[in-house]
XYZ file of C-alpha atoms in Angstrom:
384
model
C 0.203 -0.107 0.120
C 1.046 3.449 -0.615
C 0.172 6.916 0.069
C -0.549 9.894 -2.452
C 2.904 11.465 -3.770
C 2.874 15.217 -2.624
C 2.993 16.507 -6.151
C 0.084 14.247 -7.172
C -1.984 15.259 -4.204
C -1.640 18.696 -4.672
C -2.667 18.496 -8.167
C -5.797 16.397 -7.030
C -6.669 19.366 -4.423
C -5.935 21.878 -6.834
C -8.833 20.072 -9.279
C -11.137 19.348 -6.719
C -10.947 23.145 -5.723
C -12.225 24.134 -9.098
C -16.184 24.858 -9.794
C -15.827 22.222 -12.368
C -15.046 19.367 -9.662
C -16.846 17.994 -6.461
C -13.919 15.357 -6.009
C -11.472 13.846 -8.235
C -9.697 10.229 -7.107
C -6.675 7.608 -8.773
C -5.504 4.141 -7.909
C -2.614 2.885 -9.622
C -0.796 -0.492 -8.962
C 2.857 -1.032 -10.132
C 3.673 -4.519 -11.146
C 7.268 -4.124 -10.541
C 7.125 -2.960 -6.855
C 3.341 -4.262 -6.007
C 2.887 -1.272 -4.745
C -0.574 0.699 -4.796
C -0.885 4.707 -5.105
C -4.203 6.420 -4.016
C -4.989 9.996 -4.611
C -8.100 11.648 -3.579
C -9.604 14.851 -3.074
C -13.037 16.610 -2.561
C -15.811 14.441 -2.355
C -13.995 11.216 -3.641
C -11.159 9.090 -2.421
C -10.036 5.286 -3.094
C -13.356 4.134 -1.369
C -16.299 6.650 -2.797
C -18.487 4.934 -5.340
C -18.771 6.854 -8.231
C -20.220 6.120 -12.162
C -18.044 4.266 -14.353
C -19.636 5.242 -17.542
C -18.068 3.731 -20.200
C -15.617 2.002 -18.448
C -18.319 -0.394 -17.806
C -17.857 -2.237 -21.516
C -14.489 -3.852 -19.931
C -16.901 -5.984 -17.307
C -19.091 -6.762 -20.522
C -15.884 -7.843 -22.311
C -14.695 -9.898 -19.260
C -18.145 -11.848 -18.810
C -18.460 -12.606 -22.870
C -15.024 -13.828 -22.456
C -15.880 -16.140 -19.655
C -18.952 -17.307 -21.754
C -16.680 -18.029 -24.497
C -14.367 -20.174 -22.491
C -17.289 -22.016 -21.149
C -18.316 -22.893 -24.622
C -21.848 -20.865 -24.372
C -20.962 -18.172 -27.030
C -18.552 -17.916 -30.063
C -18.013 -14.265 -31.031
C -17.976 -14.605 -34.271
C -21.431 -15.794 -34.743
C -24.747 -13.726 -35.168
C -25.336 -12.081 -31.898
C -29.310 -12.940 -33.041
C -28.204 -16.479 -32.386
C -28.022 -15.763 -28.507
C -31.039 -13.614 -28.205
C -34.421 -15.175 -26.926
C -36.752 -12.490 -28.245
C -35.668 -11.233 -31.685
C -38.696 -9.156 -32.391
C -37.108 -6.266 -30.554
C -34.193 -6.336 -32.762
C -36.259 -6.964 -36.214
C -34.769 -4.359 -39.107
C -32.487 -3.057 -36.585
C -29.775 -2.820 -39.278
C -31.523 -1.788 -42.610
C -29.120 0.217 -45.547
C -30.152 0.866 -48.773
C -33.292 -1.623 -48.617
C -31.151 -4.547 -47.094
C -31.623 -5.811 -44.074
C -28.134 -7.224 -42.458
C -29.055 -7.176 -38.708
C -28.353 -11.316 -39.083
C -25.051 -10.669 -40.056
C -23.831 -8.808 -37.240
C -21.581 -10.588 -34.894
C -20.575 -10.518 -31.168
C -17.221 -9.482 -32.080
C -18.743 -6.392 -34.720
C -20.771 -5.327 -31.584
C -17.754 -5.382 -29.089
C -15.487 -3.938 -31.893
C -17.866 -0.802 -32.682
C -17.923 -2.179 -35.926
C -21.829 -3.355 -36.262
C -22.618 -0.123 -38.478
C -25.591 0.406 -36.088
C -26.051 3.681 -34.899
C -26.225 5.275 -31.554
C -29.417 5.302 -29.454
C -27.953 7.849 -27.091
C -25.495 10.294 -29.242
C -25.940 9.598 -32.526
C -27.881 11.694 -34.458
C -29.437 15.383 -33.961
C -32.283 13.787 -31.647
C -29.649 11.948 -29.719
C -27.447 14.833 -29.240
C -30.068 16.735 -27.644
C -30.898 13.957 -25.227
C -26.956 13.830 -23.999
C -27.435 17.857 -23.532
C -30.618 17.433 -21.573
C -28.678 14.747 -19.325
C -25.997 17.194 -18.942
C -28.272 19.486 -17.918
C -29.798 17.571 -15.195
C -32.922 16.512 -17.125
C -33.622 12.966 -15.735
C -35.343 10.077 -18.302
C -35.575 6.202 -18.343
C -35.683 3.815 -21.103
C -35.688 0.093 -21.847
C -34.151 -2.483 -24.279
C -36.758 -2.011 -26.544
C -37.036 2.015 -26.450
C -33.056 1.620 -26.969
C -33.637 -0.433 -30.147
C -36.443 1.547 -31.441
C -34.242 4.665 -31.157
C -31.281 3.184 -32.912
C -33.579 1.785 -35.698
C -35.154 5.095 -36.180
C -31.908 6.735 -36.434
C -30.943 4.093 -39.350
C -27.559 1.968 -39.937
C -24.342 4.097 -40.939
C -22.336 1.015 -42.765
C -22.448 -2.541 -43.347
C -21.213 -4.612 -40.649
C -17.604 -5.350 -40.433
C -16.515 -3.195 -43.490
C -14.555 0.261 -43.568
C -11.339 0.653 -41.287
C -12.855 2.696 -38.658
C -14.871 1.910 -35.523
C -17.693 4.293 -34.848
C -18.607 4.375 -30.993
C -22.140 3.015 -30.244
C -23.734 2.371 -27.071
C -26.534 0.310 -28.998
C -23.712 -2.227 -29.550
C -23.355 -2.970 -25.893
C -26.839 -2.541 -24.925
C -27.117 -5.604 -27.160
C -24.384 -7.454 -25.536
C -25.777 -6.764 -22.120
C -28.772 -8.674 -23.470
C -26.827 -11.481 -24.898
C -25.394 -11.890 -21.568
C -28.606 -11.970 -19.770
C -30.301 -14.712 -22.315
C -27.129 -16.801 -22.425
C -26.627 -17.080 -18.365
C -30.293 -16.750 -17.497
C -29.740 -14.027 -14.976
C -29.948 -10.276 -14.967
C -26.533 -8.254 -16.076
C -26.377 -7.191 -12.392
C -26.581 -10.482 -11.230
C -23.889 -11.638 -14.012
C -21.701 -8.832 -12.873
C -22.179 -9.882 -8.896
C -21.721 -13.752 -9.342
C -19.266 -13.444 -12.410
C -16.820 -10.653 -11.181
C -17.734 -8.828 -7.813
C -17.425 -11.927 -5.666
C -14.570 -13.773 -7.379
C -12.145 -10.779 -6.935
C -13.649 -9.468 -3.355
C -15.200 -6.362 -4.507
C -17.799 -4.914 -2.013
C -18.530 -1.584 -3.528
C -18.589 -2.713 -7.262
C -22.442 -3.250 -8.715
C -24.295 -2.438 -11.813
C -26.958 0.869 -10.925
C -30.419 -0.146 -10.826
C -32.312 1.249 -8.070
C -33.198 5.571 -8.976
C -33.360 5.786 -4.988
C -29.317 4.320 -4.649
C -27.628 7.417 -3.240
C -24.485 6.003 -2.703
C -22.649 7.034 -5.819
C -21.367 10.711 -6.187
C -23.378 12.892 -8.739
C -21.224 13.790 -11.602
C -20.677 17.456 -12.404
C -21.405 19.008 -15.920
C -19.213 22.567 -16.150
C -20.019 23.914 -12.286
C -23.621 21.881 -12.119
C -24.154 18.789 -10.088
C -25.846 16.266 -12.295
C -28.348 14.315 -10.558
C -29.943 11.737 -13.118
C -30.616 8.591 -11.644
C -33.287 7.054 -13.537
C -30.994 7.815 -16.693
C -28.084 5.970 -15.081
C -30.433 2.899 -13.960
C -31.191 2.762 -17.788
C -27.923 2.373 -18.896
C -26.869 -1.040 -17.519
C -24.086 -2.834 -19.943
C -23.200 -0.029 -21.832
C -22.558 2.582 -18.647
C -24.444 1.650 -15.727
C -21.448 0.368 -13.470
C -20.974 1.764 -10.113
C -17.141 1.231 -8.380
C -14.423 2.678 -6.858
C -11.327 3.614 -7.837
C -9.534 1.185 -5.900
C -11.915 -1.633 -7.181
C -11.770 -0.708 -10.457
C -7.774 -1.064 -10.256
C -8.345 -4.326 -8.911
C -10.654 -5.243 -11.982
C -7.935 -3.806 -14.107
C -5.708 -6.588 -12.776
C -8.212 -9.230 -12.492
C -8.894 -8.415 -16.236
C -5.624 -8.355 -17.824
C -3.603 -10.924 -15.447
C -6.360 -13.716 -16.028
C -8.164 -14.053 -12.806
C -11.302 -13.835 -14.487
C -10.607 -15.757 -17.567
C -7.496 -17.252 -19.624
C -5.576 -14.289 -20.389
C -4.122 -15.975 -23.289
C -7.131 -15.141 -25.509
C -6.368 -10.821 -25.218
C -4.113 -10.800 -27.800
C -6.516 -12.216 -30.202
C -8.759 -9.009 -29.315
C -5.914 -6.599 -30.135
C -6.948 -6.335 -33.715
C -7.263 -2.039 -33.511
C -9.149 0.027 -35.669
C -9.066 3.927 -35.368
C -11.981 5.726 -33.635
C -11.469 9.331 -32.656
C -7.563 10.333 -32.494
C -5.337 9.204 -30.615
C -8.169 6.336 -29.866
C -8.327 2.991 -31.578
C -10.692 0.348 -30.540
C -10.517 -3.403 -30.382
C -12.883 -6.347 -29.546
C -14.045 -5.133 -26.240
C -11.611 -2.513 -25.385
C -9.392 0.977 -26.331
C -5.858 1.094 -27.226
C -4.839 5.096 -26.316
C -1.310 6.424 -27.691
C -1.730 10.040 -26.882
C 1.378 11.836 -29.177
C 3.493 14.203 -27.206
C 2.176 17.187 -28.955
C -1.333 16.819 -27.252
C -0.534 16.418 -24.033
C 1.233 19.774 -23.770
C -1.760 21.616 -22.483
C -2.571 19.227 -19.950
C 1.108 18.767 -18.890
C 1.542 22.647 -18.756
C -2.087 22.953 -16.446
C -0.604 19.776 -14.538
C 2.889 21.086 -13.931
C 4.509 18.441 -15.716
C 8.241 18.217 -15.827
C 8.925 16.359 -18.981
C 6.608 18.510 -21.371
C 8.580 16.260 -24.679
C 8.497 12.603 -23.382
C 5.684 9.997 -25.160
C 3.099 9.598 -22.650
C 2.685 5.749 -21.901
C 0.672 3.608 -23.898
C -2.582 2.687 -22.272
C -5.464 -0.445 -22.953
C -8.734 -0.702 -21.420
C -11.567 2.133 -21.774
C -12.507 5.487 -20.638
C -15.721 7.098 -20.187
C -18.268 10.161 -19.907
C -17.349 11.922 -16.961
C -13.755 11.355 -17.118
C -13.464 8.017 -15.782
C -10.514 5.465 -16.759
C -9.465 1.815 -16.004
C -6.363 1.101 -17.942
C -3.266 -0.546 -18.137
C 0.019 0.634 -19.475
C 1.631 -2.308 -20.746
C 5.019 -1.069 -21.479
C 5.463 0.154 -17.910
C 3.472 -2.574 -16.021
C 1.007 0.126 -14.162
C -2.502 -0.067 -13.854
C -4.607 3.131 -13.278
C -8.516 3.586 -12.556
C -10.414 6.552 -11.017
C -12.376 9.362 -12.238
C -12.370 13.477 -12.587
C -16.385 13.313 -12.512
C -16.456 15.850 -15.133
C -19.154 15.359 -18.086
C -17.939 18.345 -20.508
C -13.994 17.323 -20.302
C -13.567 13.944 -20.094
C -10.137 14.213 -21.614
C -9.159 15.746 -18.225
C -9.611 12.403 -16.797
C -7.310 10.492 -18.981
C -4.489 13.592 -18.524
C -4.838 13.197 -14.852
C -4.350 9.281 -15.409
C -1.402 9.524 -17.779
C 0.406 11.727 -15.050
C -0.261 9.561 -12.389
C 1.371 6.719 -14.546
C 4.476 8.968 -15.403
C 4.825 9.532 -11.653
C 4.463 5.761 -10.735
C 7.052 5.112 -13.456
C 9.664 7.913 -12.522
C 9.861 9.124 -8.887
C 7.565 6.806 -7.162
C 8.995 3.372 -8.115
C 12.817 4.918 -7.990
C 12.033 5.942 -4.372
C 9.738 2.852 -3.234
C 12.912 0.684 -4.518
C 15.329 2.664 -2.729
C 13.590 2.450 0.471
C 12.368 -0.659 0.665
C 15.396 -2.530 -1.333
C 12.731 -4.114 -3.518
C 13.347 -6.361 -6.420
C 10.931 -6.888 -9.312
C 10.420 -10.505 -8.319
C 8.939 -9.337 -4.809
C 5.635 -7.777 -6.633
C 2.735 -9.091 -4.591
C -0.262 -11.275 -5.871
C -3.404 -10.189 -6.811
C -5.186 -11.619 -3.895
C -2.880 -9.887 -1.317
C -4.676 -6.693 -2.384
C -8.149 -7.373 -1.977
């Protein structure tokens, strides 16, 4: 275990004093030393629940890979094979008067290459919906509502074609239903039994009850956003509640093989450009930020090495500045949030700064003080 280094804690305190933040939190784990580092300020610390939003998609990916191991699904089969009530998905992908819904595989959905529009933020009406959420206007929807909205937006390209991935919450809304129909349990129960319980996560769950006040509300600029019915509607595409420390533990479980055979992971690393500098594989993001894009945030965060390449990350970011990543070139996990809907890049920059500090000063100081060698890194179970 380890507390926050002074510079990183001062940065967190400075962010939380801003009118745009009610709190920030970051948890990191260094595989070389076995050391945890935690930063928290304002209303958030390593044990405070927050909405994981888009980072929830890693939980979906983990369960799908478990189902693959169990022989219950095949990622390259059409998703309709695993949906018990296909009526809600009829003519979901129609383009040039051709219905290609039955051509969409699970891998297409996981990779955002299904060609389906985004029921939440795709066209003008959906953008207005997103803005309403940012303004605190609460609403709710179910699976059929989301499918009808996606159907009305229309398909954007044939499944699996083109080089780009097009982000669509519709994809993971469908994958959540696949998990429910294949496992015979709710998505919330699947997360609990397949992820939270095996990893010993006590504060990680799917937000289902609008009266649940445990998670800290996100901010939209200087406004607190309380939209519990909306958050309860997301489910698989953004409805996980977690803490920075438990999200970090989940990341370790995901990439170190505690949830499924990690040897399958390289088969998911076929990256397609999404929005620069982000690429998407099957179920996760790959982020390599060029040094020049980090300058505004490194200046703001008072980093020392302005021209140093930013750490490469694999995992997921989410609306509200949430992040759950592994930096494979450095052996560091990072998870947390800045809890701000308007500027999610701020969360990514905060996480990159944390990784750089771990790789630099924190690791060096710890190895000097404790005289540890890399082989002394602690196993996952000792940190639960």
